[in-house]
Backbone as a ProteinNet text record, in pm:
[ID]
protein_1_A
[PRIMARY]
MKENIILEKSFEFAVRIINLYKHLSFKLNEKVLSKQILRSGTSIGANVEEAIGSISEKEFLMKLTIAYKEARETKYWLRLLKRTDFISEDEFSSLVKDCEEILKILGSIQLTIKNKLRNS
[TERTIARY]
-1467.1	-1603.6	-1665.8	-1733.7	-1795.2	-1915.1	-1928	-2038.2	-2169.8	-2271.6	-2404.2	-2490.6	-2515.4	-2583.8	-2722.9	-2803.3	-2940.2	-2940.9	-2847.4	-2838.1	-2804.3	-2708	-2667.3	-2777.6	-2837.8	-2942	-3065	-3104	-3221.3	-3192.4	-3069	-3031.1	-3032.4	-2970.5	-2967.3	-3108.2	-3192.1	-3330.8	-3402.1	-3378.3	-3438.7	-3397	-3272	-3224.9	-3303.8	-3322.9	-3401	-3545.6	-3601.7	-3739.5	-3751.2	-3653.3	-3654.9	-3649.2	-3566.4	-3559.6	-3691	-3754.9	-3885.5	-3987	-3983.7	-4073.7	-4056.2	-3932.6	-3907.2	-3965.3	-3947.3	-4000.7	-4154	-4215.7	-4362	-4421.2	-4361.3	-4416.2	-4392.3	-4269.8	-4235	-4254	-4226.4	-4238.9	-4378.4	-4439	-4571.5	-4684.3	-4647.5	-4743.1	-4836.8	-4784.9	-4861.7	-4824	-4919.2	-4887.6	-4922	-5029.5	-5076.1	-4994.7	-4990.1	-4916	-4766.8	-4715.8	-4572.5	-4535.5	-4621.7	-4592.8	-4605.1	-4699.8	-4716.6	-4592	-4544.2	-4426.7	-4301.7	-4295	-4181.2	-4175.6	-4289.5	-4293.8	-4255.9	-4321	-4294.8	-4156.7	-4116	-3988.3	-3865.9	-3876.9	-3763.6	-3769.2	-3886.8	-3902.9	-3832.2	-3817.2	-3750.3	-3611.4	-3530.1	-3393.3	-3387.5	-3480.8	-3483.5	-3507.8	-3597.6	-3624.5	-3509.5	-3441.3	-3321.9	-3215.5	-3196.9	-3099.7	-3136.4	-3264.6	-3309.4	-3286.8	-3310.2	-3290.4	-3145.6	-3053.9	-2912.3	-2879.5	-2951.5	-2929.8	-3014.5	-3081.3	-3169.8	-3093.3	-3166	-3103.7	-3131.7	-3218.7	-3246.2	-3277.5	-3271.3	-3305.6	-3453.6	-3538.2	-3681.5	-3708	-3641.5	-3657.1	-3602	-3488.8	-3429.8	-3529.2	-3591.2	-3689.3	-3809.5	-3856.7	-3971.3	-3941.7	-3826.2	-3790.2	-3773.6	-3715.3	-3702.4	-3837.7	-3929.7	-4064.9	-4135.2	-4114.4	-4171	-4109.3	-3978.4	-3910.8	-3968.4	-3992.3	-4049.9	-4188.8	-4270.7	-4404.9	-4400.8	-4307.1	-4292.6	-4248.6	-4164.7	-4122.8	-4241.2	-4326.3	-4446.7	-4537.1	-4553.2	-4635.8	-4576.1	-4446.2	-4378.5	-4401.8	-4395.7	-4422	-4563.5	-4658.1	-4795.8	-4802.3	-4738.8	-4741.9	-4673.9	-4568.2	-4501.5	-4595.3	-4664.6	-4760.3	-4869.3	-4917.2	-5021.5	-4970.6	-4850.6	-4792	-4772.1	-4734.1	-4715.1	-4849.5	-4946.5	-5078.1	-5147.6	-5117.9	-5180.9	-5091.1	-4987.1	-4898.6	-4817.4	-4790.8	-4701	-4554.8	-4530.2	-4394.4	-4399.7	-4290	-4282.1	-4259.2	-4273.8	-4246.6	-4101.5	-4008.3	-3866.5	-3839.3	-3896.9	-3879.6	-3937.7	-4057.7	-4122.8	-4038.3	-3995.2	-3918.8	-3792.6	-3722.7	-3598.9	-3625.4	-3723.5	-3754	-3812.3	-3903.1	-3965.5	-3863.8	-3769.9	-3663.2	-3582.2	-3544.6	-3471	-3555.2	-3683.8	-3773.8	-3788	-3803.2	-3816.6	-3688.6	-3575	-3448.3	-3439.8	-3481.3	-3483.7	-3579.8	-3696.6	-3792.8	-3734.1	-3663.1	-3602.5	-3497.2	-3414.8	-3310.7	-3374.2	-3471.7	-3538.7	-3610.5	-3676.8	-3745.3	-3649.9	-3534.9	-3434	-3379.1	-3351.8	-3301.3	-3407	-3532.8	-3640.7	-3648.9	-3642	-3648	-3532.4	-3414.1	-3296.1	-3314.3	-3361.3	-3379.2	-3491.4	-3602.2	-3712.7	-3666	-3590.3	-3538	-3443.5	-3360.6	-3266.6	-3342	-3446.3	-3524	-3598.7	-3649	-3719.3	-3626.3	-3504.1	-3407.8	-3329.2	-3355.3	-3278.1	-3354.8
-967.4	-940.6	-1069.2	-1057.3	-1171.5	-1221.2	-1353.5	-1413.4	-1391.3	-1353.9	-1335.7	-1452.2	-1546.9	-1671.4	-1645.8	-1564	-1542.2	-1468.9	-1378.9	-1308.5	-1406.4	-1492.8	-1590.2	-1693	-1745	-1847.1	-1790.2	-1668.8	-1609.4	-1574.7	-1536.4	-1508.3	-1636.8	-1741.8	-1869.2	-1927.2	-1906.6	-1951	-1874.1	-1745.4	-1664	-1713.6	-1754.1	-1809.3	-1935.4	-2021	-2143.9	-2111.4	-2010.7	-1970.6	-1914.5	-1838.1	-1785.7	-1900.3	-1998	-2114.3	-2191.8	-2202.7	-2266.8	-2187.1	-2055.8	-1969	-1990.7	-1995.7	-2015.8	-2149.9	-2252.7	-2384.9	-2381.4	-2324.9	-2320.9	-2235.8	-2120.6	-2024	-2060.8	-2099.4	-2121.8	-2266.4	-2361.6	-2502.1	-2557.6	-2517.8	-2570.4	-2472	-2353.1	-2248.7	-2211.7	-2216.1	-2179.8	-2035	-1943.9	-1800.8	-1740.6	-1783.1	-1718	-1761.3	-1891.1	-1939.9	-1910.7	-1919	-1894.3	-1750.7	-1655.4	-1515.4	-1493.6	-1562.5	-1549.3	-1597.7	-1715.8	-1769.4	-1690.4	-1637.5	-1552.6	-1429.1	-1365.7	-1243.6	-1271.3	-1370.6	-1394.7	-1455.9	-1547.1	-1616	-1528	-1428.1	-1336.3	-1219.2	-1193.3	-1083.9	-1111.7	-1237.5	-1273.4	-1210.4	-1241	-1189.5	-1038.7	-982.6	-836.6	-767.9	-824.3	-765.6	-786.8	-899.3	-921.6	-817.9	-795.5	-695.3	-556.6	-522.6	-393.8	-386.2	-497	-498.7	-466	-519.4	-494.3	-345.5	-275.7	-132	-46.1	-105.3	-30.4	70.9	174.7	279.5	262.8	166.1	140.1	-8	-53.1	-192	-218.6	-118.8	-135.7	-153.3	-75.3	-89.8	-225.3	-265.1	-394.8	-506.4	-501.2	-600.5	-600.5	-483	-472.6	-539.4	-513.7	-571.8	-723.6	-770	-915.1	-980.6	-909.7	-961.1	-975.1	-878.6	-886.9	-1005.1	-1022.3	-1135.5	-1267.6	-1276.1	-1396.4	-1424.3	-1320.5	-1337.6	-1380.7	-1327.5	-1366.8	-1512.7	-1556.7	-1697.1	-1788	-1746.1	-1823.3	-1833	-1721.2	-1721.2	-1813.7	-1808.7	-1894.4	-2041	-2074.3	-2213	-2254.2	-2164.4	-2191.9	-2221.8	-2136.1	-2156.7	-2288	-2323.3	-2450.7	-2567.5	-2560.7	-2666.2	-2676.9	-2563.7	-2561.8	-2617	-2578.2	-2629.3	-2780.4	-2830	-2974.1	-3046	-2996	-3060.3	-3062.2	-2963.2	-2956.2	-3014.4	-3085.4	-3159.7	-3074.5	-2949.8	-2868.4	-2895.1	-2940.9	-2980.2	-3118.6	-3190	-3325.8	-3324.1	-3438.9	-3453.6	-3417.5	-3459.5	-3428.9	-3279	-3214.5	-3069.7	-2997	-3038	-2978.5	-2995.6	-3117.5	-3146.2	-3061.8	-3050.6	-2973.3	-2824.3	-2770.2	-2627.1	-2593.8	-2676.3	-2646.6	-2662	-2752	-2766.4	-2636.9	-2582.3	-2455.5	-2342.2	-2339.9	-2236.5	-2245	-2364.9	-2383.1	-2345.2	-2371.4	-2330.6	-2178.5	-2111.7	-1964.6	-1914.8	-1977.6	-1938.4	-1952.3	-2060.6	-2081	-1974.2	-1944	-1842.7	-1706.2	-1669.7	-1540.2	-1532.7	-1641.2	-1643.1	-1625	-1688.9	-1677.4	-1534.9	-1475.2	-1336.9	-1242.7	-1264.8	-1180.3	-1188	-1308.1	-1323.5	-1252.2	-1265.3	-1199.6	-1048.3	-992.4	-847.3	-801.1	-875.6	-839	-838.6	-938.7	-943.5	-828.4	-796.8	-685.4	-553.7	-533.6	-411.1	-399.7	-513	-513.4	-477.6	-523.6	-504.7	-374	-296.7	-171	-51.4
5495.2	5537.8	5593.8	5705	5770.9	5689.5	5677.2	5602.9	5677.5	5604.7	5661.3	5612.8	5701.6	5665.6	5607.8	5674.2	5626.6	5493.3	5473.8	5345.4	5233.5	5257.8	5156.4	5128.8	5235.1	5217.3	5146.8	5181.8	5117.2	4971.4	4940.2	4801.5	4718.9	4770.9	4698.4	4682.2	4782.4	4772.5	4661.2	4651.6	4545.6	4407.7	4393.7	4266.4	4232	4330.6	4308.3	4271.2	4334.9	4307.1	4165.1	4122	3985.4	3884.8	3912.4	3823.6	3822.5	3938.5	3945.7	3863.5	3878.5	3801.9	3652	3606.4	3463.9	3417.9	3499	3465.3	3459.7	3562.7	3568.7	3457.1	3436.9	3343.3	3197.7	3165.7	3025.5	2980	3066.8	3025.7	3052.9	3164.4	3198.4	3167.5	3123.5	3087.1	3203.3	3325	3444.1	3478.3	3469.8	3483.7	3620.9	3683.2	3806	3927.5	3955.2	4071.4	4059.3	3937.4	3917.4	3955.2	3923.4	3960.1	4110.4	4172.9	4317.6	4391.4	4353.3	4424	4388.7	4267.1	4230	4319.1	4338.8	4420.5	4566.2	4626	4768.4	4791.3	4703.9	4722.5	4703.2	4616.4	4597.4	4695.3	4748	4843.7	4976.4	5010.3	5136.6	5140.7	5041.4	5036.4	5022.2	4945	4928.2	5062.4	5143.1	5274.5	5371.8	5361.2	5443.7	5406.8	5278.9	5232.6	5285.1	5278.3	5332.2	5482.8	5552.4	5697.9	5732.6	5655.4	5681.7	5670.7	5583.7	5567.9	5659.5	5755.1	5845.1	5928.5	5967.5	6049.1	6198.6	6232.1	6373.6	6391.7	6515.1	6544.7	6521.4	6544.7	6519.9	6370.5	6288.6	6143.7	6098.1	6155.4	6124.7	6155.1	6272.5	6313.5	6219.3	6181.7	6092.8	5957.3	5900.1	5770.7	5780.9	5889.8	5908.1	5929.5	5993.3	6012.4	5877.5	5789.8	5654.9	5581	5592.3	5527.9	5579.9	5710.6	5770.8	5713.2	5703.1	5648.7	5502.6	5426.1	5286	5275	5367	5367.6	5400.2	5493.9	5525.4	5402.5	5332.4	5211.8	5105.7	5090.3	4992	5023.7	5151.5	5192.5	5152.6	5166.4	5125.4	4975.4	4893.5	4748.1	4710.4	4779.3	4751.8	4780.5	4893	4926	4819.8	4774.5	4673.4	4539.8	4502.1	4377.4	4382.6	4498.4	4514	4508.4	4580.5	4587.1	4451.2	4366	4233.5	4124.3	4166.7	4076.6	3979.3	4016.6	3934.7	3967.8	4091.4	4129.3	4192.4	4180.4	4233.8	4384.8	4445.9	4589.3	4619.6	4535.3	4556.2	4546.2	4444.4	4430.1	4551	4589.1	4704.8	4830.8	4856.6	4978.7	4987.3	4878.2	4875.9	4898	4827.8	4840.7	4977	5027.1	5155.7	5269.1	5254.4	5354.5	5363.6	5249.3	5248.1	5305.9	5270.5	5320.2	5471.8	5524.6	5669.1	5742.5	5680.7	5741.6	5750.2	5644.2	5644	5751.1	5761.9	5865.6	6005.8	6031.7	6163.1	6193.4	6095.5	6115.8	6139.7	6054.7	6072.1	6205.2	6245.8	6374.7	6490.7	6482.6	6587.7	6596.8	6482.4	6481	6538.1	6500.1	6551	6704	6758.1	6904	6972.8	6916.3	6973.6	6975.6	6864.7	6856.3	6948.7	6953.2	7043.3	7187.9	7228.5	7365.3	7391.7	7296.7	7310.3	7324.5	7244.6	7251.8	7385	7434.5	7563.6	7678.7	7669.8	7778.9	7769.8	7666.5	7653.9	7705.3
[MASK]
++++++++++++++++++++++++++++++++++++++++++++++++++++++++++++++++++++++++++++++++++++++++++++++++++++++++++++++++++++++++

């Protein structure tokens, strides 16, 4: 089976987000922000997985667009967690780098599909 880069990267990112959630929630007793980033950060991969099972290119594009928006939201929560000293600069840099990579891949796939739909 051919490797699906965005599926793998979004899954591994979700694992990192779950670990961050556990740290924030159980060790730092932070309940609100931790749930927000858990929801958006794990939703990226879930929407990518749903996109793969789409029945049309339009549905595929819609699910990837949702994944892209969830990644943007996750980036926001990461910035907020860093600014409020819940995560270190190193933790932030590593997580936001992965998030931005996912955003670039999703954006590229979206452009390809939009162009394909326009030309069909």
